[in-house]
Coordinates of C-alpha atoms in Angstrom, one line a residue:
Chain R
M1 CA -0.1 0.8 -0.3
K2 CA 3.0 2.7 1.3
R3 CA 4.8 1.7 -2.0
K4 CA 1.4 2.0 -4.3
L5 CA 1.4 5.9 -2.8
L6 CA 4.3 6.5 -3.5
L7 CA 4.8 5.4 -7.0
S8 CA 1.6 8.4 -6.6
L9 CA 2.8 10.4 -6.0
I10 CA 5.9 9.9 -8.0
S11 CA 4.0 9.6 -10.9
V12 CA 1.9 13.3 -10.2
S13 CA 4.7 15.1 -10.0
T14 CA 6.7 13.6 -11.6
V15 CA 3.9 15.6 -14.2
L16 CA 4.0 18.4 -12.5
L17 CA 7.9 18.7 -13.4
Y18 CA 7.1 18.3 -16.7
G19 CA 3.6 21.4 -16.9
L20 CA 6.5 24.0 -15.4
N21 CA 9.4 22.5 -18.2
K22 CA 7.4 21.7 -20.6
P23 CA 8.3 24.6 -23.0
E24 CA 5.7 27.6 -24.2
N25 CA 5.9 26.4 -27.4
E26 CA 3.8 23.3 -26.3
A27 CA 1.3 24.6 -24.2
A28 CA -1.9 24.0 -24.9
E29 CA -2.6 26.7 -25.8
K30 CA -4.4 25.0 -29.2
L31 CA -2.8 26.6 -32.2
V32 CA -3.9 27.8 -36.0
P33 CA -2.2 27.4 -39.5
L34 CA 0.0 29.9 -41.7
Y35 CA 1.1 29.6 -44.6
I36 CA 3.6 31.3 -45.7
Q37 CA 3.7 31.6 -49.8
F38 CA 7.5 31.9 -51.5
I39 CA 7.0 33.2 -54.6
N40 CA 10.6 33.6 -56.5
Q41 CA 10.9 36.8 -58.7
A42 CA 13.7 38.1 -60.5
G43 CA 13.3 42.2 -60.0
N44 CA 9.1 42.1 -60.4
Q45 CA 8.3 39.5 -62.2
P46 CA 7.4 36.3 -61.6
L47 CA 10.2 33.6 -62.4
Q48 CA 9.9 31.3 -65.2
L49 CA 11.8 28.2 -65.1
N50 CA 13.5 27.6 -68.0
T51 CA 11.4 30.2 -70.9
G52 CA 12.3 33.4 -68.6
Q53 CA 15.0 35.7 -69.6
Y54 CA 17.4 37.9 -67.3
S55 CA 20.0 40.2 -66.7
N56 CA 22.1 40.7 -63.5
S57 CA 23.3 43.5 -62.1
S58 CA 26.6 43.4 -64.0
G59 CA 25.1 42.9 -68.0
E60 CA 25.4 39.4 -68.5
S61 CA 22.1 37.7 -69.5
F62 CA 20.6 34.0 -68.0
T63 CA 17.9 31.5 -68.0
L64 CA 17.2 28.9 -64.8
S65 CA 17.0 25.7 -64.6
T66 CA 16.3 24.6 -61.3
L67 CA 16.1 27.0 -58.1
Q68 CA 15.8 25.2 -55.0
Y69 CA 16.1 26.3 -51.2
F70 CA 15.9 25.0 -47.6
I71 CA 13.3 27.4 -45.8
S72 CA 14.1 26.2 -41.7
N73 CA 13.7 27.6 -37.4
I74 CA 10.5 29.5 -38.3
R75 CA 10.1 31.8 -35.6
L76 CA 7.5 34.6 -35.5
R77 CA 6.8 38.0 -33.4
N78 CA 4.0 39.6 -32.1
S79 CA 3.7 42.8 -31.3
N80 CA 3.9 42.6 -27.4
G81 CA 7.2 41.6 -28.8
K82 CA 7.1 37.9 -27.1
E83 CA 8.0 35.0 -29.9
F84 CA 6.9 32.2 -30.6
V85 CA 8.6 28.9 -32.1
V86 CA 7.0 27.2 -34.9
Q87 CA 7.4 23.4 -33.6
Q88 CA 10.8 22.3 -34.1
D89 CA 10.5 18.6 -35.9
S90 CA 7.8 21.1 -38.5
S91 CA 9.5 23.4 -39.4
Y92 CA 11.3 22.2 -42.1
F93 CA 10.9 23.5 -46.1
L94 CA 12.2 22.7 -48.9
I95 CA 10.5 24.6 -51.4
N96 CA 11.8 24.0 -55.7
E97 CA 10.6 26.3 -58.4
S98 CA 9.7 23.0 -60.5
S99 CA 7.3 21.8 -57.7
P100 CA 4.5 24.6 -57.6
Q101 CA 2.7 23.8 -53.9
S102 CA 6.8 23.1 -52.1
G103 CA 6.3 27.3 -52.2
K104 CA 2.9 26.8 -50.0
V105 CA 4.3 26.0 -45.9
R106 CA 2.3 25.2 -43.5
V107 CA 3.4 26.1 -39.7
N108 CA 1.4 25.7 -36.8
V109 CA 0.6 28.9 -34.3
P110 CA -0.7 30.5 -31.5
E111 CA -3.8 33.3 -32.6
G112 CA -1.7 37.2 -32.0
E113 CA -0.6 39.9 -34.3
Y114 CA 2.7 39.2 -36.2
D115 CA 5.2 41.4 -37.1
R116 CA 7.8 40.1 -37.6
L117 CA 9.2 36.9 -39.5
Y118 CA 12.0 34.8 -39.2
F119 CA 13.6 31.8 -41.1
M120 CA 16.8 30.1 -41.4
V121 CA 18.0 28.9 -45.4
G122 CA 19.5 25.6 -44.6
V123 CA 19.0 23.7 -42.5
D124 CA 21.0 24.3 -39.3
S125 CA 23.8 22.1 -37.6
L126 CA 22.0 19.9 -35.6
R127 CA 19.7 18.2 -38.4
N128 CA 22.8 18.1 -40.6
T129 CA 24.7 15.6 -37.8
M130 CA 21.6 14.0 -35.8
P131 CA 21.6 10.2 -36.0
V132 CA 20.5 8.4 -39.3
G133 CA 16.4 7.4 -37.4
K134 CA 15.6 10.9 -36.6
R135 CA 15.3 12.7 -40.4
K136 CA 11.9 12.7 -41.0
G137 CA 10.3 13.4 -43.9
I138 CA 12.0 16.6 -46.1
L139 CA 15.3 15.9 -44.0
D140 CA 15.5 11.7 -45.5
P141 CA 18.3 11.4 -46.8
A142 CA 16.0 9.0 -49.3
N143 CA 14.2 12.3 -50.1
S144 CA 17.0 14.7 -49.8
M145 CA 19.3 13.1 -52.1
D146 CA 16.3 12.2 -54.4
N147 CA 15.9 16.4 -54.5
G148 CA 19.8 16.7 -55.5
M149 CA 19.9 18.8 -51.8
Y150 CA 21.8 16.3 -49.6
W151 CA 26.4 15.9 -49.8
G152 CA 26.9 12.0 -49.9
W153 CA 30.7 12.7 -50.0
N154 CA 31.1 15.7 -47.5
S155 CA 27.7 14.7 -45.4
G156 CA 26.1 17.6 -45.2
Y157 CA 22.7 18.9 -46.6
I158 CA 22.6 21.5 -49.9
F159 CA 20.9 25.0 -48.3
F160 CA 20.7 25.9 -51.9
K161 CA 20.7 25.8 -55.1
M162 CA 20.5 28.0 -58.7
E163 CA 21.8 26.1 -61.5
G164 CA 21.0 28.0 -65.6
N165 CA 22.3 28.4 -68.6
S166 CA 23.5 31.9 -69.9
P167 CA 25.6 33.2 -72.8
K168 CA 28.9 34.0 -71.0
A169 CA 28.8 31.2 -68.6
P170 CA 32.0 29.1 -70.8
V171 CA 31.6 26.0 -72.2
D172 CA 31.7 23.5 -69.4
P173 CA 32.5 19.6 -70.0
T174 CA 29.4 18.8 -71.1
G175 CA 29.3 21.1 -74.5
Q176 CA 27.0 23.2 -72.1
R177 CA 27.4 26.9 -70.7
K178 CA 25.6 26.7 -68.3
F179 CA 26.0 28.1 -64.6
R180 CA 25.6 26.1 -61.3
Y181 CA 25.7 27.2 -57.8
H182 CA 25.0 24.2 -55.0
I183 CA 26.6 26.0 -51.8
G184 CA 25.6 24.3 -48.2
G185 CA 27.7 24.3 -45.2
F186 CA 26.8 23.9 -42.0
G187 CA 30.5 24.6 -40.1
G188 CA 32.1 20.9 -40.4
Y189 CA 32.2 18.4 -37.6
S190 CA 35.6 17.5 -36.2
A191 CA 36.6 20.8 -38.2
P192 CA 35.6 23.6 -38.8
T193 CA 34.7 24.8 -42.2
I194 CA 33.1 27.9 -43.8
N195 CA 29.2 28.3 -42.3
N196 CA 26.7 29.3 -45.3
L197 CA 23.9 29.2 -42.5
K198 CA 22.3 32.4 -42.9
Q199 CA 18.7 34.4 -40.6
V200 CA 16.1 36.7 -42.4
A201 CA 14.7 38.4 -40.6
I202 CA 11.4 39.8 -42.4
D203 CA 9.2 43.2 -41.2
L204 CA 6.0 43.1 -41.4
P205 CA 4.8 47.0 -41.9
E206 CA 1.6 47.3 -40.4
Q207 CA -0.9 46.8 -43.0
G208 CA 0.8 42.8 -44.0
R209 CA 1.0 41.6 -40.3
I210 CA 0.3 38.3 -39.4
I211 CA -3.6 38.2 -37.8
V212 CA -4.0 34.8 -36.8
R213 CA -7.5 33.7 -35.3
Q214 CA -9.3 30.9 -34.3
G215 CA -10.9 29.9 -37.9
S216 CA -8.7 32.0 -39.4
Q217 CA -7.1 32.0 -43.0
S218 CA -4.0 33.6 -42.9
T219 CA -1.1 33.7 -45.6
T220 CA 1.9 36.1 -46.0
Y221 CA 3.4 35.8 -48.9
V222 CA 7.5 36.1 -48.9
G223 CA 8.8 37.4 -52.6
A224 CA 12.9 36.8 -53.2
D225 CA 14.5 38.5 -55.8
I226 CA 17.1 36.1 -57.1
L227 CA 18.8 38.8 -59.7
K228 CA 19.6 40.1 -55.8
I229 CA 21.9 36.8 -55.9
F230 CA 24.2 38.2 -58.3
E231 CA 24.3 41.7 -56.1
G232 CA 24.9 43.2 -52.1
K233 CA 27.7 42.5 -50.3
T234 CA 29.6 40.6 -54.0
S235 CA 29.4 41.3 -57.1
I236 CA 28.6 37.6 -58.3
Q237 CA 29.4 37.9 -62.1
I238 CA 28.9 34.3 -64.8
S239 CA 31.8 35.2 -66.6
E240 CA 33.9 35.5 -63.0
H241 CA 32.2 31.8 -61.6
P242 CA 30.6 29.8 -63.5
S243 CA 30.4 27.1 -61.2
V244 CA 29.8 27.1 -57.4
M245 CA 29.6 25.2 -55.1
F246 CA 31.8 24.3 -52.3
S247 CA 34.5 25.7 -52.2
A248 CA 35.5 29.4 -49.9
F249 CA 33.7 30.6 -52.6
S250 CA 30.1 29.6 -51.4
V251 CA 30.0 32.6 -48.5
N252 CA 29.6 34.8 -50.9
I253 CA 27.1 34.0 -52.8
A254 CA 25.2 33.1 -49.1
N255 CA 25.4 36.8 -48.7
N256 CA 23.7 37.6 -51.3
Y257 CA 21.3 35.3 -51.1
C258 CA 20.6 36.1 -48.0
N259 CA 18.9 39.0 -48.8
M260 CA 16.9 38.4 -52.1
F261 CA 13.9 37.9 -49.2
F262 CA 11.8 40.9 -49.6
H263 CA 7.5 40.7 -47.7
H264 CA 5.0 41.0 -50.5
H265 CA 2.4 40.9 -48.6
T266 CA -0.6 39.5 -46.1
E267 CA -3.6 37.7 -46.6
N268 CA -6.0 37.2 -43.4
R269 CA -8.8 36.1 -43.9
Chain P
M1 CA 23.7 -42.6 -11.5
N2 CA 23.7 -43.9 -15.5
R3 CA 21.0 -42.6 -16.8
R4 CA 22.1 -39.2 -14.7
Y5 CA 24.8 -39.6 -16.1
W6 CA 24.5 -39.3 -20.3
I7 CA 21.7 -36.7 -19.6
F8 CA 24.4 -34.5 -18.0
I9 CA 26.3 -35.2 -21.4
G10 CA 23.1 -34.7 -23.7
G11 CA 23.0 -31.2 -21.8
F12 CA 26.9 -30.6 -22.0
I13 CA 26.9 -31.3 -26.7
G14 CA 23.0 -29.2 -26.0
L15 CA 25.4 -26.6 -24.7
L16 CA 27.6 -26.7 -26.3
G17 CA 25.8 -27.3 -29.6
W18 CA 24.3 -23.4 -28.0
Q19 CA 27.2 -22.1 -27.5
V20 CA 28.7 -22.7 -31.0
N21 CA 25.7 -21.1 -32.7
R22 CA 24.2 -18.5 -30.7
F23 CA 24.7 -15.1 -32.1
E24 CA 27.3 -13.0 -30.3
G25 CA 26.4 -9.3 -31.4
F26 CA 28.8 -7.2 -31.2
K27 CA 32.4 -8.2 -28.8
K28 CA 35.3 -6.0 -28.5
P29 CA 38.6 -7.8 -28.6
K30 CA 40.6 -7.8 -25.9
N31 CA 44.1 -5.8 -27.6
F32 CA 41.3 -2.8 -28.6
P33 CA 40.0 0.2 -27.0
E34 CA 36.5 1.7 -26.4
P35 CA 34.5 1.6 -30.3
V36 CA 33.4 5.2 -31.4
Y37 CA 29.6 3.8 -33.3
D38 CA 27.4 4.4 -30.9
F39 CA 25.7 0.7 -30.6
K40 CA 23.1 2.1 -27.8
S41 CA 21.2 4.0 -31.9
N42 CA 21.7 0.4 -32.9
A43 CA 21.9 -2.3 -31.0
V44 CA 23.5 -5.5 -33.5
T45 CA 21.3 -8.1 -33.4
K46 CA 22.0 -11.6 -35.6
D47 CA 18.7 -11.4 -37.7
G48 CA 20.1 -7.4 -37.8
F49 CA 23.2 -8.6 -39.2
E50 CA 21.4 -11.0 -41.3
L51 CA 19.8 -8.2 -43.1
G52 CA 23.0 -5.9 -43.1
R53 CA 24.8 -9.3 -45.2
K54 CA 22.1 -9.7 -47.7
L55 CA 22.3 -6.0 -48.3
F56 CA 26.0 -5.7 -48.7
Y57 CA 25.7 -8.9 -50.8
E58 CA 22.6 -7.3 -53.5
P59 CA 23.1 -6.3 -56.3
R60 CA 19.9 -4.4 -56.8
L61 CA 22.0 -1.2 -55.0
S62 CA 23.0 -0.2 -57.8
R63 CA 20.8 0.9 -60.8
D64 CA 21.1 -1.6 -62.6
N65 CA 21.2 -4.6 -60.6
T66 CA 24.7 -5.4 -61.9
I67 CA 27.5 -4.0 -58.3
S68 CA 26.5 -5.2 -54.7
C69 CA 28.9 -3.6 -52.3
G70 CA 30.6 -7.3 -52.0
S71 CA 31.9 -6.6 -55.3
C72 CA 33.7 -4.2 -54.8
H73 CA 35.0 -4.7 -50.7
I74 CA 36.3 -8.3 -51.4
Q75 CA 36.3 -10.2 -47.9
F76 CA 39.0 -12.2 -49.0
F77 CA 41.2 -9.9 -49.8
A78 CA 39.7 -7.3 -46.6
F79 CA 37.1 -5.8 -48.7
T80 CA 39.1 -4.2 -51.6
H81 CA 39.3 -4.5 -54.6
H82 CA 41.5 -6.2 -55.2
G83 CA 43.3 -5.8 -58.5
H84 CA 42.2 -2.8 -58.8
D85 CA 44.0 0.7 -58.4
I86 CA 40.7 3.4 -58.5
S87 CA 36.7 2.3 -57.6
H88 CA 34.9 0.5 -61.1
G89 CA 31.3 1.5 -61.1
I90 CA 28.4 0.6 -62.8
E91 CA 29.1 0.7 -67.2
D92 CA 32.7 0.2 -66.0
R93 CA 33.5 4.3 -64.6
L94 CA 36.0 4.5 -62.9
G95 CA 36.0 7.2 -59.6
T96 CA 39.6 8.8 -57.9
R97 CA 40.4 6.4 -55.7
N98 CA 40.9 2.7 -54.2
S99 CA 38.5 1.1 -52.2
P100 CA 38.9 0.9 -49.2
P101 CA 39.2 -2.4 -47.3
I102 CA 35.9 -2.9 -44.5
M103 CA 37.4 -3.5 -40.6
N104 CA 37.1 -2.4 -37.8
L105 CA 34.5 0.7 -38.5
A106 CA 33.6 0.4 -35.3
W107 CA 36.4 2.4 -34.3
S108 CA 36.5 4.8 -37.2
K109 CA 35.2 8.0 -36.7
A110 CA 35.8 9.3 -40.2
F111 CA 35.1 7.7 -43.2
F112 CA 36.4 8.1 -47.0
W113 CA 40.2 9.2 -47.4
D114 CA 39.2 12.4 -46.6
G115 CA 37.0 12.3 -43.9
G116 CA 33.7 13.7 -45.8
V117 CA 31.4 11.7 -44.2
F118 CA 31.5 11.3 -40.3
H119 CA 29.6 9.0 -39.6
L120 CA 28.9 4.8 -39.7
D121 CA 25.2 4.9 -40.7
L122 CA 26.1 7.7 -43.8
Q123 CA 29.3 6.0 -45.2
P124 CA 26.0 3.7 -47.8
L125 CA 25.2 7.0 -49.4
V126 CA 27.4 7.3 -51.1
P127 CA 28.2 4.4 -52.9
I128 CA 24.8 3.8 -53.6
T129 CA 23.9 7.2 -55.7
T130 CA 27.6 8.5 -56.7
H131 CA 27.4 8.3 -60.8
A132 CA 30.9 6.7 -60.4
E133 CA 29.7 4.6 -58.6
M134 CA 26.1 2.6 -58.2
D135 CA 24.4 5.0 -59.5
E136 CA 20.9 5.2 -57.9
K137 CA 18.9 6.6 -55.7
L138 CA 17.9 5.9 -52.9
S139 CA 14.3 6.5 -52.8
V140 CA 14.8 3.2 -55.6
V141 CA 16.3 1.1 -54.0
I142 CA 13.8 1.3 -50.9
E143 CA 11.0 0.4 -53.9
K144 CA 13.4 -2.8 -55.7
L145 CA 13.2 -3.9 -52.5
K146 CA 9.6 -2.8 -51.4
Q147 CA 9.2 -5.7 -54.6
H148 CA 11.5 -8.5 -53.4
P149 CA 9.7 -11.4 -51.8
E150 CA 11.9 -12.0 -49.0
Y151 CA 12.7 -7.9 -47.7
P152 CA 9.6 -6.2 -45.8
E153 CA 9.3 -9.4 -43.9
L154 CA 12.9 -8.9 -42.4
F155 CA 12.8 -6.0 -41.7
R156 CA 9.8 -6.2 -40.2
K157 CA 11.7 -9.1 -38.0
V158 CA 15.0 -6.7 -37.6
F159 CA 13.1 -3.4 -37.4
G160 CA 9.0 -3.9 -35.9
K161 CA 7.5 -3.1 -38.8
P162 CA 8.0 -4.3 -42.8
E163 CA 8.7 -0.3 -43.5
I164 CA 11.8 0.1 -45.5
N165 CA 12.8 2.8 -45.6
S166 CA 16.8 5.1 -45.3
A167 CA 17.4 4.4 -41.8
N168 CA 16.1 1.0 -41.5
L169 CA 18.1 0.3 -44.4
L170 CA 21.7 2.1 -43.2
K171 CA 21.1 0.9 -39.4
A172 CA 20.7 -2.6 -41.2
L173 CA 24.1 -2.4 -43.9
S174 CA 25.9 -1.5 -40.0
Q175 CA 24.9 -3.8 -38.1
F176 CA 27.2 -5.9 -41.2
M177 CA 30.0 -3.5 -41.5
L178 CA 30.2 -3.5 -37.6
M179 CA 30.7 -6.9 -37.9
C180 CA 33.6 -7.6 -40.0
I181 CA 36.0 -6.9 -36.8
S182 CA 39.9 -8.2 -37.9
S183 CA 41.2 -9.3 -34.3
N184 CA 43.2 -13.1 -35.1
S185 CA 46.4 -11.9 -36.3
K186 CA 48.9 -13.2 -35.1
Y187 CA 50.0 -9.8 -33.8
D188 CA 47.1 -10.1 -32.0
K189 CA 47.6 -12.8 -30.5
V190 CA 51.2 -12.3 -29.8
M191 CA 50.0 -8.9 -27.6
R192 CA 47.1 -10.9 -26.1
K193 CA 50.1 -14.2 -25.5
E194 CA 47.7 -16.3 -26.8
G195 CA 51.1 -19.0 -27.9
A196 CA 51.9 -17.2 -31.3
V197 CA 55.8 -15.9 -31.1
F198 CA 57.5 -13.5 -33.1
T199 CA 60.4 -14.6 -35.3
P200 CA 63.3 -13.1 -35.1
E201 CA 62.9 -11.6 -37.6
E202 CA 59.3 -10.8 -37.9
Q203 CA 60.1 -9.4 -34.3
N204 CA 63.4 -7.3 -35.6
G205 CA 60.4 -5.9 -38.2
Y206 CA 58.2 -5.1 -35.2
L207 CA 60.9 -3.0 -33.6
L208 CA 61.7 -1.0 -36.9
F209 CA 57.9 -0.6 -36.9
K210 CA 57.2 0.8 -33.9
R211 CA 60.5 2.9 -34.9
N212 CA 59.6 4.3 -37.5
C213 CA 55.9 4.3 -38.9
S214 CA 53.8 3.4 -35.0
S215 CA 53.4 7.4 -34.8
C216 CA 50.4 7.2 -37.6
H217 CA 50.1 3.8 -37.7
K218 CA 49.2 3.5 -33.9
E219 CA 48.6 0.0 -32.3
P220 CA 46.7 -1.8 -32.0
L221 CA 44.1 -0.2 -34.3
F222 CA 47.0 1.0 -37.3
T223 CA 46.1 3.9 -37.4
D224 CA 45.5 7.3 -35.5
G225 CA 42.9 8.1 -37.5
S226 CA 44.1 11.2 -38.2
F227 CA 44.9 13.0 -42.1
R228 CA 48.4 13.7 -43.8
N229 CA 50.2 13.5 -46.4
N230 CA 52.6 11.0 -46.8
G231 CA 54.6 12.9 -49.5
L232 CA 53.6 11.2 -52.9
A233 CA 53.7 13.6 -56.0
P234 CA 50.3 14.4 -56.6
G235 CA 48.8 13.3 -59.7
L236 CA 47.3 14.6 -62.8
N237 CA 44.7 15.9 -61.6
D238 CA 45.3 17.1 -58.1
D239 CA 43.4 16.0 -55.3
R240 CA 43.5 17.5 -52.3
G241 CA 42.3 15.4 -50.5
R242 CA 41.2 16.5 -46.4
F243 CA 40.6 20.4 -48.1
M244 CA 37.9 19.6 -49.9
I245 CA 36.5 18.7 -46.9
T246 CA 37.7 21.6 -44.5
L247 CA 38.4 24.1 -47.1
D248 CA 41.1 24.3 -45.1
S249 CA 45.0 25.0 -46.9
T250 CA 46.5 23.0 -44.4
D251 CA 44.1 20.3 -45.3
A252 CA 45.6 20.3 -49.1
Y253 CA 47.2 16.5 -50.2
K254 CA 46.5 15.4 -46.7
F255 CA 44.7 11.0 -46.5
K256 CA 43.5 8.7 -44.4
V257 CA 46.2 7.8 -42.4
P258 CA 44.8 3.9 -43.6
S259 CA 45.3 0.6 -41.3
L260 CA 47.9 -2.2 -42.3
R261 CA 45.1 -4.0 -40.4
N262 CA 45.6 -7.6 -43.2
I263 CA 48.4 -5.3 -46.0
E264 CA 49.4 -8.4 -47.2
F265 CA 46.3 -7.9 -49.1
T266 CA 44.7 -5.0 -49.4
G267 CA 47.1 -4.0 -52.6
P268 CA 46.3 -1.9 -54.5
Y269 CA 48.1 0.4 -51.6
M270 CA 47.8 4.4 -51.5
H271 CA 44.8 6.6 -52.1
D272 CA 45.1 6.2 -55.5
G273 CA 46.2 2.7 -55.3
R274 CA 49.6 3.6 -57.3
F275 CA 51.0 0.6 -55.6
Y276 CA 50.4 -2.8 -56.4
D277 CA 53.5 -4.3 -54.3
L278 CA 53.3 -4.3 -50.5
G279 CA 57.6 -3.4 -51.2
Q280 CA 56.9 0.1 -53.2
A281 CA 55.2 1.6 -51.2
I282 CA 57.8 0.4 -48.4
D283 CA 60.1 1.7 -51.3
H284 CA 57.7 5.4 -51.1
Y285 CA 59.5 6.3 -47.3
R286 CA 62.8 5.0 -48.7
F287 CA 62.8 7.0 -51.8
N288 CA 60.6 8.9 -53.0
V289 CA 58.6 10.9 -50.6
Q290 CA 57.7 14.4 -52.0
H291 CA 58.1 17.5 -50.2
T292 CA 54.4 18.9 -51.0
L293 CA 52.5 21.4 -49.2
N294 CA 51.9 20.4 -46.0
L295 CA 54.2 17.4 -46.0
D296 CA 53.4 16.1 -42.6
P297 CA 57.0 16.5 -40.2
L298 CA 57.6 13.6 -39.4
L299 CA 58.8 12.6 -42.8
E300 CA 61.0 15.4 -42.0
Q301 CA 63.7 14.6 -40.0
N302 CA 67.3 16.0 -40.2
S303 CA 67.3 17.7 -43.3
R304 CA 65.8 13.4 -44.5
H305 CA 62.6 13.4 -46.0
G306 CA 61.7 9.1 -45.3
F307 CA 63.8 7.1 -43.4
P308 CA 66.0 4.9 -44.5
M309 CA 66.4 1.9 -43.7
T310 CA 68.7 -1.0 -46.0
E311 CA 66.9 -3.6 -48.1
E312 CA 67.3 -6.1 -44.5
E313 CA 65.4 -3.8 -42.1
K314 CA 62.2 -3.5 -45.6
A315 CA 62.6 -6.9 -44.9
S316 CA 62.4 -7.2 -41.5
I317 CA 59.1 -4.7 -41.3
L318 CA 57.6 -6.5 -44.6
A319 CA 57.3 -10.2 -41.9
F320 CA 56.4 -8.5 -39.7
L321 CA 53.5 -6.4 -42.1
K322 CA 52.4 -9.5 -43.0
T323 CA 52.2 -10.7 -39.2
L324 CA 48.9 -8.7 -39.1
T325 CA 47.4 -11.5 -42.0
D326 CA 44.1 -11.8 -40.0
R327 CA 43.2 -16.0 -42.2
E328 CA 39.4 -16.0 -39.5
F329 CA 38.8 -12.4 -41.2
L330 CA 39.6 -13.5 -44.1
S331 CA 37.9 -16.6 -44.6
N332 CA 35.3 -16.9 -42.0
P333 CA 32.2 -18.3 -43.3
M334 CA 29.2 -16.0 -41.1
L335 CA 31.0 -12.9 -43.7
A336 CA 30.3 -14.2 -46.3
E337 CA 27.3 -13.8 -49.2
Q338 CA 24.8 -16.9 -48.4

């Protein structure tokens, strides 16, 4: 009898302690879906893979055949200045221009009014080094490798991938004038190396605030202007850098693309 | 009395049979350090090991179902590709580096010549998907296994669910590879005082080895797991090894120090398989160490490159290196294709 009492005491206190330590994200608060729609653009034009003709800040014309990037670690700040972190396991998305539905990201957040959106471009180092059994969904190697977004030979996710053609690119070994930007690097596992993880913060203007209510269907549209990849801290010329993958120079491309995101508009329904 | 005696004998024989057939799982050899693989996340079981073995010898892992892991990692050559300097994939495609042995991987912190993969469970992703090797998609491998008459049941036996996914596939392969333990060479038997003794030549070779080689090829694994430039002249493809992973210029031309266990059978030698003969590999250290970027300081002492040694000393070192051959490992039927 005494033992039973002790056991139930232990279990009650465990539940109590768990309740006290429960992170805010898991609080009893009911979560409501919020959609974040990524719209890839070239300047102010909607992006057209293969057919759209564009010109970068160095005056090099080009077309794009591939555009993919990882968005993760989404957070929101409400109008009281309080931050909400989207549940970690449901915060990894691959935006793939050739798969339109991938641009629409769904996260669950508490009711409220939000004026700032944060996300990471890439996959954090923790997930890059996690046991394979814990890598689910798009982080499952079968999925990320099929999408060409994982380096097997140098264990790690590719954060951003853009490929296209340009008359300014030199002829490559396949006989094409292609340029290829595969950007990754989470900082290294046993030896430090490049870290191309980028945090992005987007301020939502007064009329663009996200208002999440029970039964509402809010969508905030985030634009991504791919022309910005070529300009910024470093001007990138296709003729000089037709192929940038795991190299020190890749840092310059990551520094540019983290500035390509902007608030487009918000629909609160 | 008589009856009890026979029951006792019968029981003893039964116990013996059980002992012989019992799968012992992963056991650390007495003279080895603690393994680095985290067995808590993937404990080796009999069924898991056997599934891993079947997958290791499964040609469906390659795009055209022609080659398996075992094609380029042949047990008798300590799971290397005998006679091949660099890896040889489907459709006669050629890679750039020599296929390394699969042995004692539970003690390995990094995989491949440049250490680009940091966990054994992530290692098979490379040969399966590399264009010059199996050139297959992981999702297609999983689909092929799902369609197979035996695999769904085998996966269910190991992982509880018939679900075949990347994590289970990779973990099963790890279970097989973790059991590829080479620890019963003559050297081990001498060290564990199991009755074996070095010949005078082997003993002399061992002393020379300890003087010249063992700081990198550290006992008992015969590698310290580090990356070093051993003074090979860079090939025409200018493979910069570890630099490709760290992008640190002080890592250029460094490659992982390979284990010397079973060295008698793991040729061709070096990251690009340039030496077909073990004697040539030793001669490299005697005569051909090049002063290239990041040459290991141990190979450049007193303004000399490499290690001077007489023909007799070379013969002694060779004799010692042959004591690292582990015939039980090379011919263990448990590790062979069934």
